[in-house]
Tab-separated table of C-alpha atoms in Angstrom:
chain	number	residue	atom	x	y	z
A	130	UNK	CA	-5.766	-25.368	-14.646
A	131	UNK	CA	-8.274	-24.196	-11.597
A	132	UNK	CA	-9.565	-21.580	-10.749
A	133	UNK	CA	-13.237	-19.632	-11.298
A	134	UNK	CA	-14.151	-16.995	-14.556
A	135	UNK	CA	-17.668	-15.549	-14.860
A	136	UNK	CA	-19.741	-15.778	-17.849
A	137	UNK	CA	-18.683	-13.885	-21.060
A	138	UNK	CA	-14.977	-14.449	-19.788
A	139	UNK	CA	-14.786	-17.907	-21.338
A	140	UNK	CA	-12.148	-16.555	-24.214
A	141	UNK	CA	-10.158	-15.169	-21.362
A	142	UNK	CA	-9.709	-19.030	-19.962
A	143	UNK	CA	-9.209	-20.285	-23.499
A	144	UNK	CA	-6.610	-17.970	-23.812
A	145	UNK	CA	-4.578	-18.991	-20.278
A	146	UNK	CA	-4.980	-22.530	-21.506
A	147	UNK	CA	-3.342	-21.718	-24.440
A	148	UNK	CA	-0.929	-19.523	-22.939
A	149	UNK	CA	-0.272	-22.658	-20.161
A	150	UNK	CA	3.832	-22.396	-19.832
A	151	UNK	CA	3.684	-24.994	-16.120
A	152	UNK	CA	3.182	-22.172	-13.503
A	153	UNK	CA	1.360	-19.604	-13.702
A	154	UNK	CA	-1.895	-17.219	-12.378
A	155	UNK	CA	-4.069	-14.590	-14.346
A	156	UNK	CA	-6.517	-12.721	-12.295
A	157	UNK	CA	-9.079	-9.834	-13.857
A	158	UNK	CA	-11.307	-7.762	-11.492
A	159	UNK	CA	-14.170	-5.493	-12.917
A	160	UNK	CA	-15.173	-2.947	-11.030
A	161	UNK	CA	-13.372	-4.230	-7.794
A	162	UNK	CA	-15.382	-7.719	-8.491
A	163	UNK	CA	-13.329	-10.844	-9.718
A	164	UNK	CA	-14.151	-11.943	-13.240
A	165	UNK	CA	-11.303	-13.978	-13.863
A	166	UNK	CA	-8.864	-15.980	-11.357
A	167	UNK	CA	-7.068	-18.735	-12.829
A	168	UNK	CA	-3.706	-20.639	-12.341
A	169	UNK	CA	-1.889	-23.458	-13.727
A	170	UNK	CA	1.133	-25.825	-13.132
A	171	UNK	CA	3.582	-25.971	-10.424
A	172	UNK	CA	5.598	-24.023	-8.296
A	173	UNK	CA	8.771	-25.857	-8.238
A	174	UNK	CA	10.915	-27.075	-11.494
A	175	UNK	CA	10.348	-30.466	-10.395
A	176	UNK	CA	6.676	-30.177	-11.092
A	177	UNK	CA	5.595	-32.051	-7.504
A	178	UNK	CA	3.950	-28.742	-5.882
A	179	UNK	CA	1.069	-27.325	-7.820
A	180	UNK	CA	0.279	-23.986	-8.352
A	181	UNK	CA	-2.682	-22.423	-6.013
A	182	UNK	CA	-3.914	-19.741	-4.706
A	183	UNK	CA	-1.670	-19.347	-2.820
A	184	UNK	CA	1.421	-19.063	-4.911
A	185	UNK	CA	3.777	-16.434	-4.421
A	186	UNK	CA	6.565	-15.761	-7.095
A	187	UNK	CA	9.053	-12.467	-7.440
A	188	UNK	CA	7.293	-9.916	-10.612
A	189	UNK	CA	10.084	-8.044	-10.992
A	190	UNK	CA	9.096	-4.489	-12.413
A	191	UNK	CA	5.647	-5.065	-11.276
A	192	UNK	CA	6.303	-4.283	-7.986
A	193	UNK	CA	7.764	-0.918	-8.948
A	194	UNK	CA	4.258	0.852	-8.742
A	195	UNK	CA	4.131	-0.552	-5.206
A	196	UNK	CA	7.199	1.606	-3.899
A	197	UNK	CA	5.690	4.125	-5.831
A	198	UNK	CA	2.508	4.303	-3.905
A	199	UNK	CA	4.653	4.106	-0.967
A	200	UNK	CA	6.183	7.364	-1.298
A	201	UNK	CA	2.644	8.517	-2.801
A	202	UNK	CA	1.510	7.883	0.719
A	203	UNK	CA	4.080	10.476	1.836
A	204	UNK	CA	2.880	12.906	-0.710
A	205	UNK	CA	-0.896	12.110	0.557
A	206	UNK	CA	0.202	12.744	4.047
A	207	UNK	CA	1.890	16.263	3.683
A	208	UNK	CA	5.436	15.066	4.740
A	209	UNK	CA	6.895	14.861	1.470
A	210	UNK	CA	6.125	17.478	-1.657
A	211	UNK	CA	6.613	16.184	-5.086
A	212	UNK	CA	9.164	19.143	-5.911
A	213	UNK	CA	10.774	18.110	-3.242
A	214	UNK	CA	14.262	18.040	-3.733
A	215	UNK	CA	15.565	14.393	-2.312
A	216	UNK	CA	18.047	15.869	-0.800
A	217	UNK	CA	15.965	17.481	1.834
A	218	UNK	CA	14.651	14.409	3.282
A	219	UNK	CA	17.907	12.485	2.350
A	220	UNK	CA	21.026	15.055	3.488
A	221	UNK	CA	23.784	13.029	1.998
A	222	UNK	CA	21.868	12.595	-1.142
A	223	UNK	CA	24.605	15.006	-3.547
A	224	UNK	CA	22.254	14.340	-7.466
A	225	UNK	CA	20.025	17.316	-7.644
A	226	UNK	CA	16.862	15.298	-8.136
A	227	UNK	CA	13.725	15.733	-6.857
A	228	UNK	CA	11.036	13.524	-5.949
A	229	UNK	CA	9.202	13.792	-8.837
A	230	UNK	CA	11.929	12.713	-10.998
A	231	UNK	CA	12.995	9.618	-9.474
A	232	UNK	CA	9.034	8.938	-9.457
A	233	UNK	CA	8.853	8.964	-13.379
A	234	UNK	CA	12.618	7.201	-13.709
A	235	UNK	CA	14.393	10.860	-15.062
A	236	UNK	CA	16.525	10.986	-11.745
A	237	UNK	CA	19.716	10.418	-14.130
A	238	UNK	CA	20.658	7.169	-11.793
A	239	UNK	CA	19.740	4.210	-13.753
A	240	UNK	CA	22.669	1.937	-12.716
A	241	UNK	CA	24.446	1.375	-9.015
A	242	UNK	CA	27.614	3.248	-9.462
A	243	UNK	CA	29.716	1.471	-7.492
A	244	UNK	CA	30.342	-2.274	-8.808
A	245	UNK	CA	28.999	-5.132	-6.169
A	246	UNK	CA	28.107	-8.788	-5.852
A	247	UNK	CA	24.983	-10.490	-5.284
A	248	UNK	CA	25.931	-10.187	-1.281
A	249	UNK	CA	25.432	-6.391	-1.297
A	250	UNK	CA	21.391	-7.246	-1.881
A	251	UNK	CA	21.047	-7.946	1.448
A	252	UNK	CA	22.704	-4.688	2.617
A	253	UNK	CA	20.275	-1.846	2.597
A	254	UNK	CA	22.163	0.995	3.961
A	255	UNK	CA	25.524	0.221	1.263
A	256	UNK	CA	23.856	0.417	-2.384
A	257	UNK	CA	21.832	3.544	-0.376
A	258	UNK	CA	25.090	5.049	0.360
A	259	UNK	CA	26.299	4.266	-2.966
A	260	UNK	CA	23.318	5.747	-4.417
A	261	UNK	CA	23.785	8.678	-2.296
A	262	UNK	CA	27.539	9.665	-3.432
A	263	UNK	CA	26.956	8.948	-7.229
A	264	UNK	CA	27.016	11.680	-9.811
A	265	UNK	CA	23.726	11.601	-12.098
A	266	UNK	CA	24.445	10.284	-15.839
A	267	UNK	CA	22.757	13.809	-17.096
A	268	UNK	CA	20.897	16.298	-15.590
A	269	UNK	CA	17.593	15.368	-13.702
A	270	UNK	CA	14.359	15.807	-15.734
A	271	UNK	CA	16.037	15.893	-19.331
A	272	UNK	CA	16.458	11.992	-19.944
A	273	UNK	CA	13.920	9.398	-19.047
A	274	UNK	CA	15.687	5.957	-18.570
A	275	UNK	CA	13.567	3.042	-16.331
A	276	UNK	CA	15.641	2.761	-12.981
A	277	UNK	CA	15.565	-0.456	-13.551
A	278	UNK	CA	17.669	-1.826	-10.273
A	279	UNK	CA	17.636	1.629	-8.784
A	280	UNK	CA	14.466	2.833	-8.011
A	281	UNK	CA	13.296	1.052	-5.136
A	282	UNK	CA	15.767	1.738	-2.927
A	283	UNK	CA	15.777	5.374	-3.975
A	284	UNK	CA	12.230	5.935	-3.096
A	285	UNK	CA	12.700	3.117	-0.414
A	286	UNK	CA	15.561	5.372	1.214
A	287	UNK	CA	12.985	8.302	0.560
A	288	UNK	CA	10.014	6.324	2.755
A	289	UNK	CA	13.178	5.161	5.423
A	290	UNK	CA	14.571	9.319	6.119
A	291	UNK	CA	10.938	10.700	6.530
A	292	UNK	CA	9.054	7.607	8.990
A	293	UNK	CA	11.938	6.429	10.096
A	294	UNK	CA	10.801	2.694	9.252
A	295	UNK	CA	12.105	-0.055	6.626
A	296	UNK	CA	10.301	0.278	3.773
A	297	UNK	CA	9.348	-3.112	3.291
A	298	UNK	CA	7.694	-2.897	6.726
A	299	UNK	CA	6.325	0.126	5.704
A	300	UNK	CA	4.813	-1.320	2.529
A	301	UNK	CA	3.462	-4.291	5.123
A	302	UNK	CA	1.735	-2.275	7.108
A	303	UNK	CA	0.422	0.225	5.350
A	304	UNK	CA	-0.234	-0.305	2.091
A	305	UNK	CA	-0.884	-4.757	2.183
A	306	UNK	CA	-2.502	-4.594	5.358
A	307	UNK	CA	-5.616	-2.100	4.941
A	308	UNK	CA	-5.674	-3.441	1.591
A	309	UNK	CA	-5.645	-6.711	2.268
A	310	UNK	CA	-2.761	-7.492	-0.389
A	311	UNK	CA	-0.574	-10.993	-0.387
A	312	UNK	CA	2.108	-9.317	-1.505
A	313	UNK	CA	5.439	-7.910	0.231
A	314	UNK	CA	9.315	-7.222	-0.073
A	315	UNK	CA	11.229	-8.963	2.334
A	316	UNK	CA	9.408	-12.402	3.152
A	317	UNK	CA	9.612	-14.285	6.315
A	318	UNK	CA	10.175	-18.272	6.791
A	319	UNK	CA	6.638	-19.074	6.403
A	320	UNK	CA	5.864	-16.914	3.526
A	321	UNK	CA	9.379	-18.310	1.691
A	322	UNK	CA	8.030	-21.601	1.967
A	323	UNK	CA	5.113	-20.718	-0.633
A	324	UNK	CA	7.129	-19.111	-3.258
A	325	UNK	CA	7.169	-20.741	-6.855
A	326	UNK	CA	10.868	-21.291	-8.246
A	327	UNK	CA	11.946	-19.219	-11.182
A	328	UNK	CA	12.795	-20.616	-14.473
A	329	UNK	CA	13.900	-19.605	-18.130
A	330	UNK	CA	11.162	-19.743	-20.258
A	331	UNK	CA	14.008	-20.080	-23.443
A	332	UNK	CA	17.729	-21.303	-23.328
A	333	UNK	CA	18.981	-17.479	-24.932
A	334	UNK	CA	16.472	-15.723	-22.597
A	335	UNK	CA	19.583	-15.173	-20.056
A	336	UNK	CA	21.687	-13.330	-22.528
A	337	UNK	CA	19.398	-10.683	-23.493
A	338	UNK	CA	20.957	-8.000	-21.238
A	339	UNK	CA	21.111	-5.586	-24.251
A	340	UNK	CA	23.712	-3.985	-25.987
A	341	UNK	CA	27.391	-3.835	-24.346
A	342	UNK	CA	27.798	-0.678	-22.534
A	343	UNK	CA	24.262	0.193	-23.323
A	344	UNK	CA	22.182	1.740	-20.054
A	345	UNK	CA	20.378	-1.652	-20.386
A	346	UNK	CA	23.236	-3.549	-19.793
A	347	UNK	CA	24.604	-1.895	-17.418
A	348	UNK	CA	21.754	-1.246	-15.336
A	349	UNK	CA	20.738	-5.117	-14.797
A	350	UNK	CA	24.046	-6.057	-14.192
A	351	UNK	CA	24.596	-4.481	-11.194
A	352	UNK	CA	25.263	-5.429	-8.291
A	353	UNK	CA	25.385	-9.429	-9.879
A	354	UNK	CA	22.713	-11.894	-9.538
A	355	UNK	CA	19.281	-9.862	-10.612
A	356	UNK	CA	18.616	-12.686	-13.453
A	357	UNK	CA	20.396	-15.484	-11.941
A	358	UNK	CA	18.205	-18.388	-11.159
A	359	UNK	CA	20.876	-19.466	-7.925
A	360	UNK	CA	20.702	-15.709	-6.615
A	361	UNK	CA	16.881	-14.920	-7.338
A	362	UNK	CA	15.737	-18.345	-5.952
A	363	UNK	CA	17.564	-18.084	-2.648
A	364	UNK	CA	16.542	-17.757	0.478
A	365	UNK	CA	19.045	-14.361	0.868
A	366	UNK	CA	16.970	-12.791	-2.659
A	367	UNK	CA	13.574	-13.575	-1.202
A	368	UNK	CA	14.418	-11.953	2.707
A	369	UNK	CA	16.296	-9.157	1.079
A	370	UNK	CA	13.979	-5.641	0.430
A	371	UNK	CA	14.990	-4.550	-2.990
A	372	UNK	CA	11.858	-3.091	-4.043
A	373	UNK	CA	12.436	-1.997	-7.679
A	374	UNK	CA	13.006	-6.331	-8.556
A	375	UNK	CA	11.662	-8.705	-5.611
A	376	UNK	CA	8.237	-7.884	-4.768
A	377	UNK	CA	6.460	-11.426	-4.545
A	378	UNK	CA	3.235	-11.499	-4.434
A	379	UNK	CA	0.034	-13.134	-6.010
A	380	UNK	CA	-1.503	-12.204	-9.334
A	381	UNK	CA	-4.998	-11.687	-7.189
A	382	UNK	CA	-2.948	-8.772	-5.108
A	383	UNK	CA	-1.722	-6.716	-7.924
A	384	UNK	CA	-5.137	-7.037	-9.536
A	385	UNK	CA	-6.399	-5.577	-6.168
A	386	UNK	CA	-3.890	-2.864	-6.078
A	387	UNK	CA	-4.921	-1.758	-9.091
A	388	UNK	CA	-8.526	-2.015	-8.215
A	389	UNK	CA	-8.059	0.533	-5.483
A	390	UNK	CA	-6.156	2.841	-7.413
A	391	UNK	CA	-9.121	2.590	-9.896
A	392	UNK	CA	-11.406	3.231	-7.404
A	393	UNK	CA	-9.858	6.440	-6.337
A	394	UNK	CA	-6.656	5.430	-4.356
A	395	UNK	CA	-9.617	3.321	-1.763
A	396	UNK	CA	-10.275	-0.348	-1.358
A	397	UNK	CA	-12.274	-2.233	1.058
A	398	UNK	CA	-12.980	1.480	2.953
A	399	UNK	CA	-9.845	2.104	3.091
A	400	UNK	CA	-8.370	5.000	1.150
A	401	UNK	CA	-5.025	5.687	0.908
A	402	UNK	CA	-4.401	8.293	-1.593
A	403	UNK	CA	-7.515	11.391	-2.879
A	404	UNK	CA	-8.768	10.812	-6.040
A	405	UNK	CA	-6.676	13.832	-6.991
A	406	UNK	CA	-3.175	12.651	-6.180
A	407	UNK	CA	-4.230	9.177	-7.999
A	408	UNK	CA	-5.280	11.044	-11.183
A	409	UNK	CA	-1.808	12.731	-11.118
A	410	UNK	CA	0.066	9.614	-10.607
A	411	UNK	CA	-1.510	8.283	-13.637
A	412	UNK	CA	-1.430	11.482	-16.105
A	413	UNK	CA	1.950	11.678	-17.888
A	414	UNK	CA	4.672	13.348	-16.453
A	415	UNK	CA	7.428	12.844	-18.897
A	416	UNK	CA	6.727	11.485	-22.296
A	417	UNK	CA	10.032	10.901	-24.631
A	418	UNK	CA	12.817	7.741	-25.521
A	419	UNK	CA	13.497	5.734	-22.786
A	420	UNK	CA	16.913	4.416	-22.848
A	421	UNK	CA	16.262	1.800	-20.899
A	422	UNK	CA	13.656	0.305	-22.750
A	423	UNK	CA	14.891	1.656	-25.940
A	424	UNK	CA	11.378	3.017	-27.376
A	425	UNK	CA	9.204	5.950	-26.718
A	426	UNK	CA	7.617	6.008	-23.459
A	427	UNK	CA	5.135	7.950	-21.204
A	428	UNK	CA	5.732	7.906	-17.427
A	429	UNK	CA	3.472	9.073	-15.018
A	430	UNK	CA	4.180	8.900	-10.907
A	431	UNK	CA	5.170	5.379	-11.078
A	432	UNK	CA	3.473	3.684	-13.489
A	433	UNK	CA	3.889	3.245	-17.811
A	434	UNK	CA	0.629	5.234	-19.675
A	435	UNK	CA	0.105	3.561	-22.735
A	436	UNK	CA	-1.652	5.316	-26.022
A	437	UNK	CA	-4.745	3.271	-25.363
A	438	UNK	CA	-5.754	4.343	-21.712
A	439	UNK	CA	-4.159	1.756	-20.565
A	440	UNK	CA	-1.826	2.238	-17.643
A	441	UNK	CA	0.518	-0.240	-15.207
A	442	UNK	CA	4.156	-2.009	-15.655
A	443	UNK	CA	5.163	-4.845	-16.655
A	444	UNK	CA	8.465	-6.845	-15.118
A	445	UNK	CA	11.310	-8.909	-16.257
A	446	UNK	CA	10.432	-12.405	-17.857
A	447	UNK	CA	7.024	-11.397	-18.709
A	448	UNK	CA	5.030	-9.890	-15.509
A	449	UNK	CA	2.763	-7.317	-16.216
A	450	UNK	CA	-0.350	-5.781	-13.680
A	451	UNK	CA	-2.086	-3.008	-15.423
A	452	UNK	CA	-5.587	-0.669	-15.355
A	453	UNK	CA	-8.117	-0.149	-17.849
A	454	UNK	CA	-9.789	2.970	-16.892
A	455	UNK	CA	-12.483	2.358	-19.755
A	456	UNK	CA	-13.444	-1.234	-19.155
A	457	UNK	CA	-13.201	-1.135	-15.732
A	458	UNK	CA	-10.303	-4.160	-15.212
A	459	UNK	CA	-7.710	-4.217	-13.065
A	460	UNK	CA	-5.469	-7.134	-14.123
A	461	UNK	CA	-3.103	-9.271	-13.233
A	462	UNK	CA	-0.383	-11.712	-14.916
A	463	UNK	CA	1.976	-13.696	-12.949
A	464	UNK	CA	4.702	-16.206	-13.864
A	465	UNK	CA	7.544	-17.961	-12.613
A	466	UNK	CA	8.527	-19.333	-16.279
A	467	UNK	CA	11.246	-15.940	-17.341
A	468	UNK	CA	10.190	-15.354	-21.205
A	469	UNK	CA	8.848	-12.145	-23.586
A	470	UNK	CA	5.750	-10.706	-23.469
A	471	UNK	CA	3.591	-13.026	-25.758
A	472	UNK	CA	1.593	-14.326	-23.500
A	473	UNK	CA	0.657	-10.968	-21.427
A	474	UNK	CA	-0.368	-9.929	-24.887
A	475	UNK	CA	-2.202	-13.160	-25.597
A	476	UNK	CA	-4.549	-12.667	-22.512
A	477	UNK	CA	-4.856	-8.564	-22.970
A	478	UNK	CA	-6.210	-9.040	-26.348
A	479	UNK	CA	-8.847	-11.688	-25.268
A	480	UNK	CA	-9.745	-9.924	-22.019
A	481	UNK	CA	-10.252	-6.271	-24.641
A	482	UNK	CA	-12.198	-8.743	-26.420
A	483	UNK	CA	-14.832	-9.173	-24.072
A	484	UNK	CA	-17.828	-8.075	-24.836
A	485	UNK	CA	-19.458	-6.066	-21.593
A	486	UNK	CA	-22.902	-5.803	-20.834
A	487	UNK	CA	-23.935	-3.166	-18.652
């Protein structure tokens, strides 16, 4: 394990020791300043590349909020309204949806309708076309259900009709660069060559794809390859933009984008969003079952409120970057070892367990 934590976080690094699963990073900013920054273990499955700072590995949902912001930006700019209907921006766009709704996942297009393989990843404009001609599961607005595969390239699609530039360049350029993120969707040689390889944390993880027919099943299973290590580790996954799954990035860069978006939607003098459009984001917007995740759940404009104050997503395999408004964290946990939850939870109850002094 390396890495620096400041005094009173000591629990915090007994905790990632314990939580130690051979790759992994945890970082925890207070008040824009970094308390904790740790990592441990190796990038690669053959444990001869350690784990550093540099490090990037694919978060799954976690990069969700990212897209989010993107079309935020849109909002922030006056080009797109959040009533919008899509269609407006997007002509052949036929689900009555508006921009708001595919925000807080209630679009009624959790799954690709159209069955594909792993190929069609790297083909932007066909799962947007597919997108584009599918009939909504139920009206917009009345069911939440995460858009688990979905929503990136339905706000991504959004971001491509109104500035007329890929979103993951988009993303690059202006939301990484002013903020000075390591993070993006669609990675070049150089930046392939740092990413950690993925692995399953348990031998059953694989097969939890949820009940058959359920929305959860049939939303990660299409198009093939979103939780298969051959597809997900390849150099195809990794250049491909599919913004709701393959954001890679560091755990110091999500901690950072959530800094900024505690500090008003501004980071490093560079604000991207008004403090009011940032308090909407994050004030719920839909509150009710998901039936993707299969529990109650409050959305706001791209992120998960939880009933603590708490607010942020988590991805697949046990991801999670999240904001605590009262404590002043932004936080960030990053693996490349697939598994549940138990260790996000692990580290969130030590880091609440800090005691603060003012």
């Amino acid at each position: 394990m390396s890495g620096y934590v400041a005094p009173g976080y000591e629990g915090v690094r007994d905790a990632f020791t314990d939580q130690a699963c051979g790759g992994s990073a945890l970082c925890v900013l207070r008040d824009g300043v970094v308390v904790v920054d740790l990592h441990e273990g190796w990038r690669d499955g053959a444990r001869t590349q350690a784990w550093d700072e540099r490090t990037l590995v694919d978060v799954y949902s976690v990069g969700k909020p990212v897209i989010a912001l993107a079309a935020l930006l849109l909002v922030e700019r006056g080009l797109v309204g959040l009533d919008d209907p899509v269609a407006r921006h997007w002509p052949e766009f036929r689900t009555a949806a508006s921009v708001r709704q595919v925000l807080t996942h209630t679009a009624g297009l959790p799954t690709f309708p159209v069955p594909r393989d792993a190929s069609a990843w790297s083909d932007w404009e066909l799962l947007c076309g597919d997108l584009a001609a599918a009939r909504p599961e139920w009206p917009p607005g009345t069911v939440a259900a995460e858009h688990a595969l979905t929503y990136g390239h339905l706000l991504g699609e959004l971001v491509r009709r109104v500035t007329g530039r890929d979103p993951g360049a988009f993303v690059a350029e202006e939301i990484a660069g002013p903020w000075r993120l390591d993070l993006g969707f669609g990675l070049n040689g150089g930046d392939q060559e740092r990413c950690a390889e993925l692995e399953f944390h348990g031998t059953d993880w694989p097969d939890r794809t949820g009940e058959p027919g359920s929305v959860h099943e049939r939303a990660v299973a299409n198009p093939a390859g979103a939780r298969d290590l051959t597809v997900v580790n390849s150099a195809a996954w990794r250049t491909a933009v599919v913004p709701a799954v393959n954001l890679h990035t560091t755990a110091e860069a999500v901690a950072r984008f959530y800094a900024g978006l505690l500090a008003g939607g501004e980071l490093d003098g560079h604000r991207l969003l008004s403090p009011a459009l940032v308090e909407e984001m994050t004030t719920a917007q839909f509150t009710g079952l998901d039936l993707f995740i299969g529990r109650e759940t409050t959305w706001g404009l791209g992120v998960q409120l939880e009933s603590d104050g708490t607010w942020g997503m988590g991805g697949l395999g046990g991801n999670a970057g999240w904001a605590d408004p009262a404590r002043g964290h932004a936080i960030a946990y990053v693996t490349r070892r697939l598994g549940d939850f138990e260790r996000v939870d692990a580290l969130d109850t030590a880091i609440s367990s800090v005691r603060l002094l003012s």
